[in-house]
Tab-separated table of C-alpha atoms in Angstrom:
chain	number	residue	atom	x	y	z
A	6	UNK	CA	207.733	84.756	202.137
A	7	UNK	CA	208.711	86.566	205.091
A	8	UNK	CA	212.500	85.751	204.666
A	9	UNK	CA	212.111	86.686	201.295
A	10	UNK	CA	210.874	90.254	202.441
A	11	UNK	CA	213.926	90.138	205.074
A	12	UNK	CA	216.107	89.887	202.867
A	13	UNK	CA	214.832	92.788	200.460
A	14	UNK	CA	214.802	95.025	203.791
A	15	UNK	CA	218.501	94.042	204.421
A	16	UNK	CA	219.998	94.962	200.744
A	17	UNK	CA	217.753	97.792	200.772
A	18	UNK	CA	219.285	99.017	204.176
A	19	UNK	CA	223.198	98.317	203.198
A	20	UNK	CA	222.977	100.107	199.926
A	21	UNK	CA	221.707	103.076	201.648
A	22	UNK	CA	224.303	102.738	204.362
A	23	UNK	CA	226.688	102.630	201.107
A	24	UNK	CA	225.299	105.592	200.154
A	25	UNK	CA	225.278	107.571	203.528
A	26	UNK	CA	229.791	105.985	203.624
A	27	UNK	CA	229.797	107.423	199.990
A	28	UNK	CA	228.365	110.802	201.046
A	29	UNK	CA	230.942	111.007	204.383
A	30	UNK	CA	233.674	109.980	203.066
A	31	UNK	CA	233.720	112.040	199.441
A	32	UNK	CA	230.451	113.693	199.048
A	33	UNK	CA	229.526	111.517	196.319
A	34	UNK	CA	226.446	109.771	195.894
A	35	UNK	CA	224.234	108.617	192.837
A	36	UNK	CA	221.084	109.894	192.583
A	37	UNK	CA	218.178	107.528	190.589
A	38	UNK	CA	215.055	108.137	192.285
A	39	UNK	CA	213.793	110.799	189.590
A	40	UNK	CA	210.241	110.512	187.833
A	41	UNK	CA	212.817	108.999	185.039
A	42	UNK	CA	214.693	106.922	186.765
A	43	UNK	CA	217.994	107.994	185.016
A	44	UNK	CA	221.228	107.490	187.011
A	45	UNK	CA	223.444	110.921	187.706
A	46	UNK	CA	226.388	110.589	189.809
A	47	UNK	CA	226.833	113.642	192.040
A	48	UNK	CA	230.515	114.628	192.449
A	49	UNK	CA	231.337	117.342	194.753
A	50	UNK	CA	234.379	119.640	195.066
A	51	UNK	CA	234.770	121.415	198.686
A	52	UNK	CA	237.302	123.405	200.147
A	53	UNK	CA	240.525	123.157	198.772
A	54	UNK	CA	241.439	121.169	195.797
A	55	UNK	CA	244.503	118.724	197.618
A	56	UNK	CA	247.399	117.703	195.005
A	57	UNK	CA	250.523	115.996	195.632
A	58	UNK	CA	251.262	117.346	199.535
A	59	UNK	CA	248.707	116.972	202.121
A	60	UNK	CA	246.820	120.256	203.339
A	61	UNK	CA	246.918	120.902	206.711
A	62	UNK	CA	244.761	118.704	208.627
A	63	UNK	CA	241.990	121.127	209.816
A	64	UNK	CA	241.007	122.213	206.213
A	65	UNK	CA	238.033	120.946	204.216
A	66	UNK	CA	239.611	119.037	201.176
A	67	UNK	CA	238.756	117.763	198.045
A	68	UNK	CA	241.646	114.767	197.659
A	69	UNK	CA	242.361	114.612	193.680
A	70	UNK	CA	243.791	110.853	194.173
A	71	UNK	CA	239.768	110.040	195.211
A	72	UNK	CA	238.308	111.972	192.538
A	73	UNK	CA	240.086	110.783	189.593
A	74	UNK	CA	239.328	107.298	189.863
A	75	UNK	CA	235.887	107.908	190.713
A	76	UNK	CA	235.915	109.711	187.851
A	77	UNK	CA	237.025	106.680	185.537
A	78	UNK	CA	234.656	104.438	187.303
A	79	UNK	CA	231.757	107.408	185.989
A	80	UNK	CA	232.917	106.735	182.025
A	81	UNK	CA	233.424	103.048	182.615
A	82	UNK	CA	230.012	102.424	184.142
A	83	UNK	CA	227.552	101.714	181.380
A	84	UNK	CA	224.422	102.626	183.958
A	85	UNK	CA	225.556	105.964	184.937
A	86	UNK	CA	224.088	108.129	182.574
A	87	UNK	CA	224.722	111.549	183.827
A	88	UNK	CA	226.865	113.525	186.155
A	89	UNK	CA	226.227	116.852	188.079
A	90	UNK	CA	229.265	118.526	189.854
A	91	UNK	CA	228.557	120.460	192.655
A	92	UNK	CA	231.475	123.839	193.444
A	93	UNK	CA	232.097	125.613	196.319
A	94	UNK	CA	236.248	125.754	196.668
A	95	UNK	CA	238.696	128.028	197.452
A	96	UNK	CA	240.860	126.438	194.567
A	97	UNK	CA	244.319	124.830	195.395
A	98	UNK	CA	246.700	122.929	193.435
A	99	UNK	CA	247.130	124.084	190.194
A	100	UNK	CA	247.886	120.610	188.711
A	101	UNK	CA	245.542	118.470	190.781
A	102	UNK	CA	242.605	120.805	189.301
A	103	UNK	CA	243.452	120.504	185.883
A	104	UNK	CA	243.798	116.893	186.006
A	105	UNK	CA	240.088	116.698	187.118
A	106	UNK	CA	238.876	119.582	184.616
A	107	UNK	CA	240.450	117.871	181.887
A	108	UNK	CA	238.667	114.378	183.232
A	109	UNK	CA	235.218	115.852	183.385
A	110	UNK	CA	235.544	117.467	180.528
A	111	UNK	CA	236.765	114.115	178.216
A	112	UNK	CA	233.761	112.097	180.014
A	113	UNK	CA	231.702	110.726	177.382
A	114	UNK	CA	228.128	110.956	179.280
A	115	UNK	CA	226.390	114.440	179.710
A	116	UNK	CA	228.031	116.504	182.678
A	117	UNK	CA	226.574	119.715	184.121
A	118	UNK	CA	228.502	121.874	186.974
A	119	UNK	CA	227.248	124.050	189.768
A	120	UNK	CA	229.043	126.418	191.547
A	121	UNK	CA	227.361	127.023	194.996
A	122	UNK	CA	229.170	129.634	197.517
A	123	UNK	CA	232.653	129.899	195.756
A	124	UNK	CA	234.227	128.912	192.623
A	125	UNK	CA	238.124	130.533	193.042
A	126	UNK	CA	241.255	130.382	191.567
A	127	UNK	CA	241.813	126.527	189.550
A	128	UNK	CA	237.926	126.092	190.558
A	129	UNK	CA	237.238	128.228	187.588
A	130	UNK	CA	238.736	125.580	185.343
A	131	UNK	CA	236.581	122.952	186.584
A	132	UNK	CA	233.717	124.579	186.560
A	133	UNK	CA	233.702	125.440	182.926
A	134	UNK	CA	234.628	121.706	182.007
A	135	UNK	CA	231.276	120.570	181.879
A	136	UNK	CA	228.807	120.475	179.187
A	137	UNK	CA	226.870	123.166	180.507
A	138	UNK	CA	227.317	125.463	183.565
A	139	UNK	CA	225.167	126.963	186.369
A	140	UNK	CA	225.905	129.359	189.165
A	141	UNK	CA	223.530	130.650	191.853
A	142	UNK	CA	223.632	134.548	192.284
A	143	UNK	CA	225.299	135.102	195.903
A	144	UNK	CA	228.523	132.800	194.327
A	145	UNK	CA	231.318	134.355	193.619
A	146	UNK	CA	234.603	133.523	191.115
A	147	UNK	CA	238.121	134.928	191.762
A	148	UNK	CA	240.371	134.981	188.544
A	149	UNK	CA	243.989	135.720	189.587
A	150	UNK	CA	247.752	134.807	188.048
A	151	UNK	CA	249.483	131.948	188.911
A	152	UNK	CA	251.224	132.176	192.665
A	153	UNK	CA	254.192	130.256	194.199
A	154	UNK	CA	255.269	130.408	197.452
A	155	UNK	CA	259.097	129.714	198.488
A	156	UNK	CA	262.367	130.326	197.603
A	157	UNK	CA	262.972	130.444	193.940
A	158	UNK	CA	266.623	129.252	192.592
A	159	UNK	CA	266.240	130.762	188.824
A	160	UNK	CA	264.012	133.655	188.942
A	161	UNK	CA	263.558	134.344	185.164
A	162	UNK	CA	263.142	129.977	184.242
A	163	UNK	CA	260.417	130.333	187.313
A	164	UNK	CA	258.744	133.302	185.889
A	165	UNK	CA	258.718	131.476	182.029
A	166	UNK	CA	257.314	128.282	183.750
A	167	UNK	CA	254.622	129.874	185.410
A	168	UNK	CA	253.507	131.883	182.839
A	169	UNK	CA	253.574	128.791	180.434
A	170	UNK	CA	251.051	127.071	183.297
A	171	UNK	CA	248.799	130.144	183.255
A	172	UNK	CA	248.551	129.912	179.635
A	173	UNK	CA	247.558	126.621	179.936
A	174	UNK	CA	244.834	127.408	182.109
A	175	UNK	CA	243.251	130.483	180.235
A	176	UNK	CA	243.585	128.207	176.870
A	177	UNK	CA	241.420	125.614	179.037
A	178	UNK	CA	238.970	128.139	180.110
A	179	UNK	CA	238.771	129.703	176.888
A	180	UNK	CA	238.077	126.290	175.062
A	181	UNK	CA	235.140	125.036	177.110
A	182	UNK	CA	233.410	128.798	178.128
A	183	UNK	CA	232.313	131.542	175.897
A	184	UNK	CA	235.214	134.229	177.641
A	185	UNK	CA	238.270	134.374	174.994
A	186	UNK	CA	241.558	134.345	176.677
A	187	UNK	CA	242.855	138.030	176.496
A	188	UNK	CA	239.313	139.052	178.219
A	189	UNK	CA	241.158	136.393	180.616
A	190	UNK	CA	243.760	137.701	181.089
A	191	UNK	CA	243.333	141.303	181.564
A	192	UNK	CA	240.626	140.015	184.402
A	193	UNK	CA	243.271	138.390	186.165
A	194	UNK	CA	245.814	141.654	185.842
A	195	UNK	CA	243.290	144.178	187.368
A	196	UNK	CA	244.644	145.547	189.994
A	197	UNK	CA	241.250	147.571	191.285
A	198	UNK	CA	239.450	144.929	193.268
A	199	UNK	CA	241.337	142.853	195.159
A	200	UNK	CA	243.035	144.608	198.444
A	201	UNK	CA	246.023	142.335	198.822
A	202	UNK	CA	246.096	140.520	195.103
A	203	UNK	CA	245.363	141.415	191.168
A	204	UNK	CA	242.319	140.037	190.118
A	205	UNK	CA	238.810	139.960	189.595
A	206	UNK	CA	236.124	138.693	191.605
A	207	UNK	CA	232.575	137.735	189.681
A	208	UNK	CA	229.118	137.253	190.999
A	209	UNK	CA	227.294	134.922	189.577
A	210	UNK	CA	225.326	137.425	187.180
A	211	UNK	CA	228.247	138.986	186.399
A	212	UNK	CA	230.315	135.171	185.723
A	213	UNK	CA	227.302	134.336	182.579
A	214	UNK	CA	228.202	137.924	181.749
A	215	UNK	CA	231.348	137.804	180.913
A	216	UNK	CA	230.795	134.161	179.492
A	217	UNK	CA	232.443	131.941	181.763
A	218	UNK	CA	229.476	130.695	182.688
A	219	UNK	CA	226.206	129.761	180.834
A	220	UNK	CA	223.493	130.707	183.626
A	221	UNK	CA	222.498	131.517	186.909
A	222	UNK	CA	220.783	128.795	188.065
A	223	UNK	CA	220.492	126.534	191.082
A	224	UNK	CA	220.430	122.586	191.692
A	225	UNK	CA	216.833	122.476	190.339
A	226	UNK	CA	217.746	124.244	186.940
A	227	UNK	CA	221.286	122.111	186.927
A	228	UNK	CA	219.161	118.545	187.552
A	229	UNK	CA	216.679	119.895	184.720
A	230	UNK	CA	219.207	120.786	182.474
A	231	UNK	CA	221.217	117.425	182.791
A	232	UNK	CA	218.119	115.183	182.746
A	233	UNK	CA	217.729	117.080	178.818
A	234	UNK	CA	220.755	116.230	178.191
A	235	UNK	CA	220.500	112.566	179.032
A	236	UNK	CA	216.972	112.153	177.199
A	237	UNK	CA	218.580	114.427	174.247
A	238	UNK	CA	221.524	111.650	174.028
A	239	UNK	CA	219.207	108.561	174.347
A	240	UNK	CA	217.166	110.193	171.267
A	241	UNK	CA	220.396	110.720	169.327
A	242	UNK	CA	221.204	107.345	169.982
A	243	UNK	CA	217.942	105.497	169.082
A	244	UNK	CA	217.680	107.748	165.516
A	245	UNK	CA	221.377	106.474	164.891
A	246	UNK	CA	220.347	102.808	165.226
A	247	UNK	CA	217.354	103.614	163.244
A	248	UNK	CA	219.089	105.208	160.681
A	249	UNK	CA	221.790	102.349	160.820
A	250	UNK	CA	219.195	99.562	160.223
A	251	UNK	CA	216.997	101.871	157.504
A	252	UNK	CA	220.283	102.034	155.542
A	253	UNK	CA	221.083	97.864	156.352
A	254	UNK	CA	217.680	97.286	154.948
């Protein structure tokens, strides 16, 4: 009986060493030990978003070739039921950040985001790719144009290829948020706020303001919020079957 209870104490340990790896390593972690019980997988974006060249080493990163598979793992896994994304970057690369919006936002399971401290530049696109959206009332959001730094050999096919990716952003933004795109875009061509840049920087009231968020909230409105969700999908789910079978009958 005793080895039995060893044992227990020894899986119990090394899945929360798994955890503790989990949180170290990419800040993720699954969190089940709710009065429900339902299963959300916390994903976390820090720092700055890191695409296809490697940030400098002393920066905080969020690595988008450990986040998209994670992410597939998420829809693949038939006992995750939820996911909660937690903000707080500086942005980065353009293309790494829409490849993770646009995965969060095709996920199949409830997802709810939070943006805690900062949600800047191609943050703003994944922050709006969830379900619903929270931010607490000291974060702030910085909508700018497109940059790109280094020499550029056509000027003019340069300029048309970064305006095309801008317009793919505010079209993403637009789509999944309540903003429309030419409020967008004149927020990201004011040239009264920012000292060194054109753009706008939000607080968090003012963010559900202008509709790019839903509400100011923090991690115990977000959890709230998804757990709905979840128990709002299950009930879908059990009146289709119900249906289904009425109808058989």
């Amino acid at each position: 009986m005793s080895g039995t209870r060893n044992e227990e104490e020894k899986q119990r340990l090394d899945k929360e060493d798994q955890k503790n790896d989990q949180i170290r390593e990419m800040g993720q972690v699954i969190l089940d030990k709710n009065e429900g019980k339902r299963r959300v997988e916390l994903l976390t974006i820090i720092g700055e978003v890191e695409g296809h060249e490697s940030a400098p080493s002393q920066s905080k990163t969020t690595k988008y070739e450990h986040v998209l598979p994670k992410l597939a793992l998420v829809e693949d896994d038939e006992e995750i039921e939820g996911l909660l994304v937690l903000l707080n970057t500086v942005g980065g690369d353009v293309e790494a950040g829409l490849a993770i919006a646009e995965m969060i936002a095709s996920l199949s399971i409830p997802t709810v985001s939070l943006v805690l401290g900062g949600g800047h530049s191609i943050g703003v696109p994944m922050a709006v790719s969830a379900d619903y959206s929270f931010v607490v009332p000291s974060a702030t959001m910085v909508i700018h144009p497109v940059r790109s730094n280094g020499t550029f050999i056509g000027v003019a096919q340069t300029y048309r290829n970064m305006e095309k990716i801008q317009d793919r952003i505010t079209a993403f933004i637009a789509g999944h948020s309540r903003i429309t795109q030419k409020r967008l875009e004149e927020l990201m061509l004011d040239t009264t706020q920012l000292v060194k840049d054109v753009g706008t920087m939000l607080e968090g009231k003012e963010a559900v303001e202008e509709g790019l968020i839903d509400e100011v909230g923090g991690i115990r409105e977000a959890l709230e919020k998804l757990h709905s969700m979840i128990e709002d999908k299950k009930r879908d789910k059990n009146e289709e079957v119900n249906s289904f079978f009425n109808d058989f009958l």
